[in-house]
CSV table of C-alpha atoms in Angstrom, one decimal:
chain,number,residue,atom,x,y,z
A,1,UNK,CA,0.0,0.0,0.0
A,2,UNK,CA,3.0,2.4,0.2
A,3,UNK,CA,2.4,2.8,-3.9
A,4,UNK,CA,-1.1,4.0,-2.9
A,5,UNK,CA,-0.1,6.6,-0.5
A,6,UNK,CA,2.4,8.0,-3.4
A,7,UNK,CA,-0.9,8.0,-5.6
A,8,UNK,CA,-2.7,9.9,-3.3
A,9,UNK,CA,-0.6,12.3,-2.2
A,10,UNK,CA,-0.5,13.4,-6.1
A,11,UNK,CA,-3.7,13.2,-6.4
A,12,UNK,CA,-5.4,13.6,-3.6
A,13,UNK,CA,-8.1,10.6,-4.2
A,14,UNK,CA,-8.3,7.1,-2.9
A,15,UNK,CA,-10.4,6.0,-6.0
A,16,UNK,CA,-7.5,6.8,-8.8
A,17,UNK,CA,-5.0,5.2,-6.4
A,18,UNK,CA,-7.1,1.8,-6.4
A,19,UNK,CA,-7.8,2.4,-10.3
A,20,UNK,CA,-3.9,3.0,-10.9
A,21,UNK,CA,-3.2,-0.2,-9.0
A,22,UNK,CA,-5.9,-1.9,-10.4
A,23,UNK,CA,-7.9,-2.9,-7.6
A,24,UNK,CA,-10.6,-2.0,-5.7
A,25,UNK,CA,-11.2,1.5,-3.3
A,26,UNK,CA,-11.9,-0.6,-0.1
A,27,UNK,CA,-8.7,-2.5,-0.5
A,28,UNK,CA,-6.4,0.5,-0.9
A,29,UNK,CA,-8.3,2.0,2.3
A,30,UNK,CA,-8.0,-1.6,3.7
A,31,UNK,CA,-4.5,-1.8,3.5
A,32,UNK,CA,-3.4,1.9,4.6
A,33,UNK,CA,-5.2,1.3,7.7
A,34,UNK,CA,-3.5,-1.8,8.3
A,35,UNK,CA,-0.1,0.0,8.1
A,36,UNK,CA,-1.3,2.7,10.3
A,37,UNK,CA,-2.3,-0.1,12.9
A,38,UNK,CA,1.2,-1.9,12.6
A,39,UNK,CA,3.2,1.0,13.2
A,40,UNK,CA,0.7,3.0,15.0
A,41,UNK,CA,0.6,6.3,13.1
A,42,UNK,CA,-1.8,8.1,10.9
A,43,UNK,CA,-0.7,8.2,7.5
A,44,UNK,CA,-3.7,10.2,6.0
A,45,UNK,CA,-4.9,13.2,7.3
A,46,UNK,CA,-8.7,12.6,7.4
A,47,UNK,CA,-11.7,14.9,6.3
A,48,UNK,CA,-9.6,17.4,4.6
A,49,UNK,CA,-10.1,17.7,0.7
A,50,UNK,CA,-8.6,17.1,-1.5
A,51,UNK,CA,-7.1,13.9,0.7
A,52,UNK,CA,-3.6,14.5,2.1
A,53,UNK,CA,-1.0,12.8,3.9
A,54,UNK,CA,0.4,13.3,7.4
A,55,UNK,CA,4.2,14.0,7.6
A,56,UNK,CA,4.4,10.3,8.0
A,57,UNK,CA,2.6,9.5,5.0
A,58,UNK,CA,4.7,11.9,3.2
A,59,UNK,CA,7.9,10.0,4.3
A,60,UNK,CA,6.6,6.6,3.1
A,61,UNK,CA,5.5,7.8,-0.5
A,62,UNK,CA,8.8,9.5,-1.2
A,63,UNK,CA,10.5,6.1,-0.2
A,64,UNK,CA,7.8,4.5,-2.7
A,65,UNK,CA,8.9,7.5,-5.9
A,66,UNK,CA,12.4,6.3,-4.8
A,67,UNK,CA,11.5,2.5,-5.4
A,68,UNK,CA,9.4,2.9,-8.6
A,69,UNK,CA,12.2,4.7,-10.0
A,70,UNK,CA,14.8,1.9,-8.9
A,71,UNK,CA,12.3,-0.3,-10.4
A,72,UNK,CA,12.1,1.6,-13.6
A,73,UNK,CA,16.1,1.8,-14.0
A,74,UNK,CA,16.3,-1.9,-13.1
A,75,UNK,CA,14.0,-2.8,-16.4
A,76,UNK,CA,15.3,-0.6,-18.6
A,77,UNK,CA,18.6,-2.1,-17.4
A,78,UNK,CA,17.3,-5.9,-18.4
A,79,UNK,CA,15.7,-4.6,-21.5
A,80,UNK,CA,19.3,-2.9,-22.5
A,81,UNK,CA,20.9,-6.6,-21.5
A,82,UNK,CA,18.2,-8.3,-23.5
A,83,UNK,CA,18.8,-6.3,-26.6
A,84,UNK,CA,23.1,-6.9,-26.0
A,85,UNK,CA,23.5,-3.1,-25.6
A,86,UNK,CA,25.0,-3.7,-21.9
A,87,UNK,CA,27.2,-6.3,-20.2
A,88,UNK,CA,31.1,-7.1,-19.8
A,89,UNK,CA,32.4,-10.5,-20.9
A,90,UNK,CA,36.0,-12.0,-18.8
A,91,UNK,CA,37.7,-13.5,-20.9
A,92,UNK,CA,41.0,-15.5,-20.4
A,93,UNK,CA,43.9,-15.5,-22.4
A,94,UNK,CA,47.6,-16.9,-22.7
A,95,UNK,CA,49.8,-14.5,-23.9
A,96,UNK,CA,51.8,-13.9,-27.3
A,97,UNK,CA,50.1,-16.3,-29.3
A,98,UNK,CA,46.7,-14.8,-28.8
A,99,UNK,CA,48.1,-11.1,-28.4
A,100,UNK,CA,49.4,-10.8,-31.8
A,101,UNK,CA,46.8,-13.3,-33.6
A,102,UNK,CA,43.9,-13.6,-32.3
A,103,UNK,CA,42.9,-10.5,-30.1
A,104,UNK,CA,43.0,-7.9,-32.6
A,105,UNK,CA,40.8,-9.6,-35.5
A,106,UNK,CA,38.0,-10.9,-33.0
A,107,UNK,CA,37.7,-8.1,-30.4
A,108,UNK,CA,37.0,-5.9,-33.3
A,109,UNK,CA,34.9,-7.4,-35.0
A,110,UNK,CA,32.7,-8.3,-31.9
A,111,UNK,CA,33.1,-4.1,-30.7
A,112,UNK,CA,32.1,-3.4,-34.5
A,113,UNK,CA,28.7,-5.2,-33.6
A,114,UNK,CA,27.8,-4.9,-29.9
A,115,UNK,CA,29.9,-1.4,-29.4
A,116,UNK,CA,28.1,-1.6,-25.5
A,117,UNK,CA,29.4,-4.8,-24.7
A,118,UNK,CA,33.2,-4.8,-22.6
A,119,UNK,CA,35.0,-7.4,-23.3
A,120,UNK,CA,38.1,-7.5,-20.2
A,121,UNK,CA,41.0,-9.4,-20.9
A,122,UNK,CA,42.6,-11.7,-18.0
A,123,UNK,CA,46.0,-12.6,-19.3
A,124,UNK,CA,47.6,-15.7,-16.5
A,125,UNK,CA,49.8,-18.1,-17.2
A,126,UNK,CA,49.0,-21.0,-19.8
A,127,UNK,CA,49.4,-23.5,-16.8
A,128,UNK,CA,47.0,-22.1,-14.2
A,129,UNK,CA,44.1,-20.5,-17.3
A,130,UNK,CA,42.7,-23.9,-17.7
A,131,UNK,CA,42.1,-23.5,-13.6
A,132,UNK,CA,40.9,-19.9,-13.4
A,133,UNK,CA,38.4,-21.3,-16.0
A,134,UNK,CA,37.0,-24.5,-14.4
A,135,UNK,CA,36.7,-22.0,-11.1
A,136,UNK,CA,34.4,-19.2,-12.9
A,137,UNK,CA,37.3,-16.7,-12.9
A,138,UNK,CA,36.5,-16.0,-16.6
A,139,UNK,CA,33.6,-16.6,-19.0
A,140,UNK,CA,36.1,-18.5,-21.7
A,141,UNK,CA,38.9,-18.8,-22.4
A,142,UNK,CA,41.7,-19.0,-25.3
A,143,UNK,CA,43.9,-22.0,-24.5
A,144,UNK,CA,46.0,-24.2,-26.2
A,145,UNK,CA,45.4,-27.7,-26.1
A,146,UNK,CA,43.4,-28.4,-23.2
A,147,UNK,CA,41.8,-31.2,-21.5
A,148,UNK,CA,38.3,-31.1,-22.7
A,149,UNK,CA,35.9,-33.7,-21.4
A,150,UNK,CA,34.0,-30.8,-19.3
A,151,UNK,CA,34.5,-28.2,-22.3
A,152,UNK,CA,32.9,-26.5,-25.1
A,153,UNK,CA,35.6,-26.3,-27.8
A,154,UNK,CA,35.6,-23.5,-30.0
A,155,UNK,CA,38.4,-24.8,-32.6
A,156,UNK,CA,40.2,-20.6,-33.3
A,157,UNK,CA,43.5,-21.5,-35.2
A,158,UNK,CA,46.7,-24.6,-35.6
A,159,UNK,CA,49.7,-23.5,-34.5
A,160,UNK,CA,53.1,-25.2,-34.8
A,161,UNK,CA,56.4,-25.2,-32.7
A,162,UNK,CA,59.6,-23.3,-34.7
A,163,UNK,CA,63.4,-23.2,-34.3
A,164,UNK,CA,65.3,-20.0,-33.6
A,165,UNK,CA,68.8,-19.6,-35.2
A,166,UNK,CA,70.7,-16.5,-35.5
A,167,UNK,CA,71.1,-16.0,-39.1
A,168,UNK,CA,74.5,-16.4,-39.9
A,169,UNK,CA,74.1,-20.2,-37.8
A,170,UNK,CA,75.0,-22.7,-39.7
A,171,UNK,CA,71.4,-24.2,-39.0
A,172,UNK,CA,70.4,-21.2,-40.7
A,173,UNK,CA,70.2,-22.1,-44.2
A,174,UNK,CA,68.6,-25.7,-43.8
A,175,UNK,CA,64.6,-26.2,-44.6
A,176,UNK,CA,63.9,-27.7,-41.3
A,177,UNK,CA,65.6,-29.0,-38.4
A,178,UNK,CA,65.6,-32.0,-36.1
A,179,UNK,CA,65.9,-32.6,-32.6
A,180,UNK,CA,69.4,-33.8,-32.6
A,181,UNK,CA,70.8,-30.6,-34.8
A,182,UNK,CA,69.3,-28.4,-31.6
A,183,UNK,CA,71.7,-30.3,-29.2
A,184,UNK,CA,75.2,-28.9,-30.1
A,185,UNK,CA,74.6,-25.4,-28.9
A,186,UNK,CA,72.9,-24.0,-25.7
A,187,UNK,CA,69.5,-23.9,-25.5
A,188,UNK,CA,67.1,-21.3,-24.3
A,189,UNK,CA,64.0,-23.2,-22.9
A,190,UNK,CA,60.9,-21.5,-23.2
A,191,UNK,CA,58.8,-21.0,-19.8
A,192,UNK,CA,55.4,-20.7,-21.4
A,193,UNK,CA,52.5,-22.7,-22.5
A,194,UNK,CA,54.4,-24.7,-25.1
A,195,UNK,CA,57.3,-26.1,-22.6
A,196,UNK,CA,55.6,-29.4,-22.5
A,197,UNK,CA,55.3,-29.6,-25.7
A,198,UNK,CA,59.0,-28.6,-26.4
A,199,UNK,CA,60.3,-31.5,-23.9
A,200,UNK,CA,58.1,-34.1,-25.3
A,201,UNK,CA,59.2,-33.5,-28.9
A,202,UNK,CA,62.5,-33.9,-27.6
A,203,UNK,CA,62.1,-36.9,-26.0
A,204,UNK,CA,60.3,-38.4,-28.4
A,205,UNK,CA,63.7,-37.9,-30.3
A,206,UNK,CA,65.7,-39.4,-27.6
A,207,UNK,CA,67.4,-36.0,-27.4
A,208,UNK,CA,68.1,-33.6,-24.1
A,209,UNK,CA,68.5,-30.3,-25.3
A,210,UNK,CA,71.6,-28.4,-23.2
A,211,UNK,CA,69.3,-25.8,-21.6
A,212,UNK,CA,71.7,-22.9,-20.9
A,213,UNK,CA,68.7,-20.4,-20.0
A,214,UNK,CA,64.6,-20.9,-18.9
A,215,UNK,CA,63.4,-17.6,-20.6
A,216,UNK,CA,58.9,-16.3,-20.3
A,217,UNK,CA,58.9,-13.2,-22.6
A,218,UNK,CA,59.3,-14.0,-25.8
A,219,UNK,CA,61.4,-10.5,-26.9
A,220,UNK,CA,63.6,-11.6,-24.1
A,221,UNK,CA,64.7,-15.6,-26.2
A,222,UNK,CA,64.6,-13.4,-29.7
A,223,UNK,CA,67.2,-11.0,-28.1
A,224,UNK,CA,68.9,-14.1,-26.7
A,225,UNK,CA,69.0,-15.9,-29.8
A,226,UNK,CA,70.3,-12.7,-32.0
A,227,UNK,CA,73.4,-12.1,-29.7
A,228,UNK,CA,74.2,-16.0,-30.1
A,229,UNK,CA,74.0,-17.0,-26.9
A,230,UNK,CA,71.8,-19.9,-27.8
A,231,UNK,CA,69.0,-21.4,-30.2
A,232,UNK,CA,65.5,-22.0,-28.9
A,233,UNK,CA,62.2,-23.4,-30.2
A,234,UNK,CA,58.9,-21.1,-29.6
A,235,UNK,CA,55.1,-21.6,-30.9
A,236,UNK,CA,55.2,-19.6,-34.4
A,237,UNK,CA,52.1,-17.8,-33.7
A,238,UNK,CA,53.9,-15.8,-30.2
A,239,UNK,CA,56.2,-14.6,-32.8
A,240,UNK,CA,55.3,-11.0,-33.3
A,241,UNK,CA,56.7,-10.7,-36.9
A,242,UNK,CA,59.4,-12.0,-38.6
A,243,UNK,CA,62.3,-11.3,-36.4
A,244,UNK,CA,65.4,-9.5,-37.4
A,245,UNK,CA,68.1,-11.2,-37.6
A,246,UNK,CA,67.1,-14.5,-36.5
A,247,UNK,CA,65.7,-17.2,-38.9
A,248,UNK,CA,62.6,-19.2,-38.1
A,249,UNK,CA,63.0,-23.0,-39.1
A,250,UNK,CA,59.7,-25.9,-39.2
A,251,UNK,CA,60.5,-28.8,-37.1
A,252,UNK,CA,61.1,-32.0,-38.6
A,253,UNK,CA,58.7,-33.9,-37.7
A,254,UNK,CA,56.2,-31.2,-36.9
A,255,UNK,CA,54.6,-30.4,-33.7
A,256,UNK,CA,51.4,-29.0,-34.1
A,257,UNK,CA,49.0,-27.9,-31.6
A,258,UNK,CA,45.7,-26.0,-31.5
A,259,UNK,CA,44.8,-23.0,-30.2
A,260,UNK,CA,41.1,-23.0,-29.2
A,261,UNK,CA,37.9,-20.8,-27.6
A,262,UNK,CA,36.8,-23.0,-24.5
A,263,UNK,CA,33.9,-22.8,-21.8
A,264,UNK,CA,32.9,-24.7,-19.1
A,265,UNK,CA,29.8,-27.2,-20.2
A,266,UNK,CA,26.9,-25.0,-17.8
A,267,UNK,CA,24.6,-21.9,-18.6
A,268,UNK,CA,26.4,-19.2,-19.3
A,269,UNK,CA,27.2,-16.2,-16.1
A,270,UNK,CA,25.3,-13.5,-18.3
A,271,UNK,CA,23.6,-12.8,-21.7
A,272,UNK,CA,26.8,-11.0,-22.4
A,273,UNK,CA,28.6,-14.0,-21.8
A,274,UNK,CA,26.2,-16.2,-24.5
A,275,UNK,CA,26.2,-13.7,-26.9
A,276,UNK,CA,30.4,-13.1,-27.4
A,277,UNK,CA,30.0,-17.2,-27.5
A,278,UNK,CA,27.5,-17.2,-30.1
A,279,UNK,CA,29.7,-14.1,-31.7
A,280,UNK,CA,32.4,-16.4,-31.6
A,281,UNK,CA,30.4,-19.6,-33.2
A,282,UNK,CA,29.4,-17.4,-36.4
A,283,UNK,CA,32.6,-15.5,-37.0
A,284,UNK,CA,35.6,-18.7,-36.5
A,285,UNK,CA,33.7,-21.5,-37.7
C-alpha cells in the first residue's frame, strides 16, 4: 500500500490510487489502515479535501517514488541486457600467441557489432588459465590444447612449434631442423604454454637439449638468440613478426598444436557471456 499513498498524495483521491493499482477503493483503504495499525501512526490526514497525507505518510511515498524509479532503471537495465546493448564479458587468455593473432581480429569485429558490450581481458599463465576457467574466474577462455571432457571447444586457429637460429648459424640455411641438430649449442627453454610440448618433442627424439637459459617473454629468447647465446624453439604464432636477424625454421617432424575458444559445459554467467560465445560460433567456424 506504500504505492497507494504516493498516488494519493498526487492526487489527492483514494479512487485513482485503487484504479492505478488496479484494484478495488476498499482495498487501498483496507491496507493503509492496516499500516497505520502496525506502526501505530496516521498516514492520511482525514476529512480534509482534497485527501492528504500526514508528515508520515509523506515519508513513506517518497521512499515508494524512490523505489518505482529503482524499479524503472532496473528494467530498462534488463531490456538494455536483453537487446546486447549492456554487459562485460571476462575472458581468459595466454599470452603472445593470442596477443598478436587472435585478439585484434576478434575483439574488433565483436566491438564493430555490440559497441556496449566490454570485453576485459585476463592474461595468466597458460598453466594455471585452464584453472581460473573450471573455477568461474573467466567466462572463456583461449587455450592451447586443453583437456576437454568438461568443455565447449571453439576450434580458433593450428599453431606449430619453430626453431630460432641467429642467421649467420649454420642451421640457418637448412629447410627444417631436427631434434638432434638443436643439441650442439645452448638452449634457451621457453617457460610458457608450449614447454611441455618442447620437452616431449625432444624426448620423443631421444634427445636432451643443453638448456643454458629458462626464458617467459618471448622478446627476451629473440634478443637471446640474436646475440648468439643460444637457439631456442617457440610456438610460431607468439612470434610477433618475422624477427630481425634471426631465422625461423619448421620442425622435422612437426609439432602442431591447436589453439582453441573453451567454456565450461553450464549456462552461461550472463547474456553477455552467451552472446560473445555465439559471436564467436558465427565468425571462427
Amino acid at each position: 500500500m506504500v504505492r497507494a499513498l504516493r498516488i494519493i498524495e498526487e492526487t489527492g483521491s483514494v479512487s485513482e490510487a485503487a484504479r492505478v493499482l488496479c484494484i478495488s477503493q476498499p482495498a487501498v483503504s483496507k491496507g493503509i489502515a492496516q499500516l497505520e495499525k502496525r506502526f501505530g501512526l496516521d498516514l492520511l490526514i482525514r476529512g480534509a479535501r482534497p485527501l492528504g497525507l500526514t508528515e508520515e505518510g509523506q515519508a513513506l511515498a517518497a521512499f515508494a517514488r524512490q523505489a518505482d524509479l529503482l524499479q524503472d532503471k532496473a528494467l530498462r537495465h534488463l531490456q538494455d541486457v536483453r537487446r546486447d546493448k549492456i554487459g562485460t564479458v571476462r575472458l581468459g587468455s595466454f599470452g603472445s600467441s593470442a596477443s598478436f593473432h587472435i585478439l585484434p581480429r576478434l575483439l574488433g569485429a565483436f566491438g564493430r557489432k555490440f559497441p556496449g558490450i566490454d570485453v576485459e581481458i585476463l592474461e595468466f599463465q597458460d598453466a594455471d588459465l585452464e584453472t581460473v576457467l573450471r573455477n568461474g574466474g573467466v567466462d572463456a577462455a583461449i587455450l592451447a590444447d586443453p583437456h576437454k571432457e568438461d568443455l565447449d571447444i571453439l576450434p580458433l586457429v593450428s599453431d606449430e612449434l619453430v626453431a630460432l637460429v641467429r642467421d649467420d648459424h649454420p642451421l640457418a640455411v637448412r629447410s627444417t631442423v631436427r631434434a638432434e641438430d638443436l643439441c650442439q649449442d645452448p638452449f634457451i627453454l621457453t617457460k610458457g604454454g608450449s614447454a611441455p610440448l618442447v620437452e616431449k618433442w625432444f624426448a620423443a627424439a631421444g634427445q636432451t637439449p643443453n638448456v643454458a637459459h629458462t626464458i617467459l617473454q618471448v622478446n627476451s629468447i629473440l634478443a637471446l638468440v640474436k646475440a648468439g647465446l643460444g637457439v631456442s624453439i617457440i610456438a610460431k604464432l607468439a612470434l610477433p613478426s618475422e624477427p630481425v636477424g634471426v631465422k625461423v625454421l619448421p620442425l622435422t617432424p612437426t609439432a602442431p598444436r591447436s589453439i582453441i575458444l573453451a567454456r565450461i559445459h553450464k549456462a552461461p554467467r550472463s547474456r553477455a557471456a552467451q552472446t560473445f560465445w555465439q559471436f564467436c560460433e558465427s565468425t571462427w567456424i
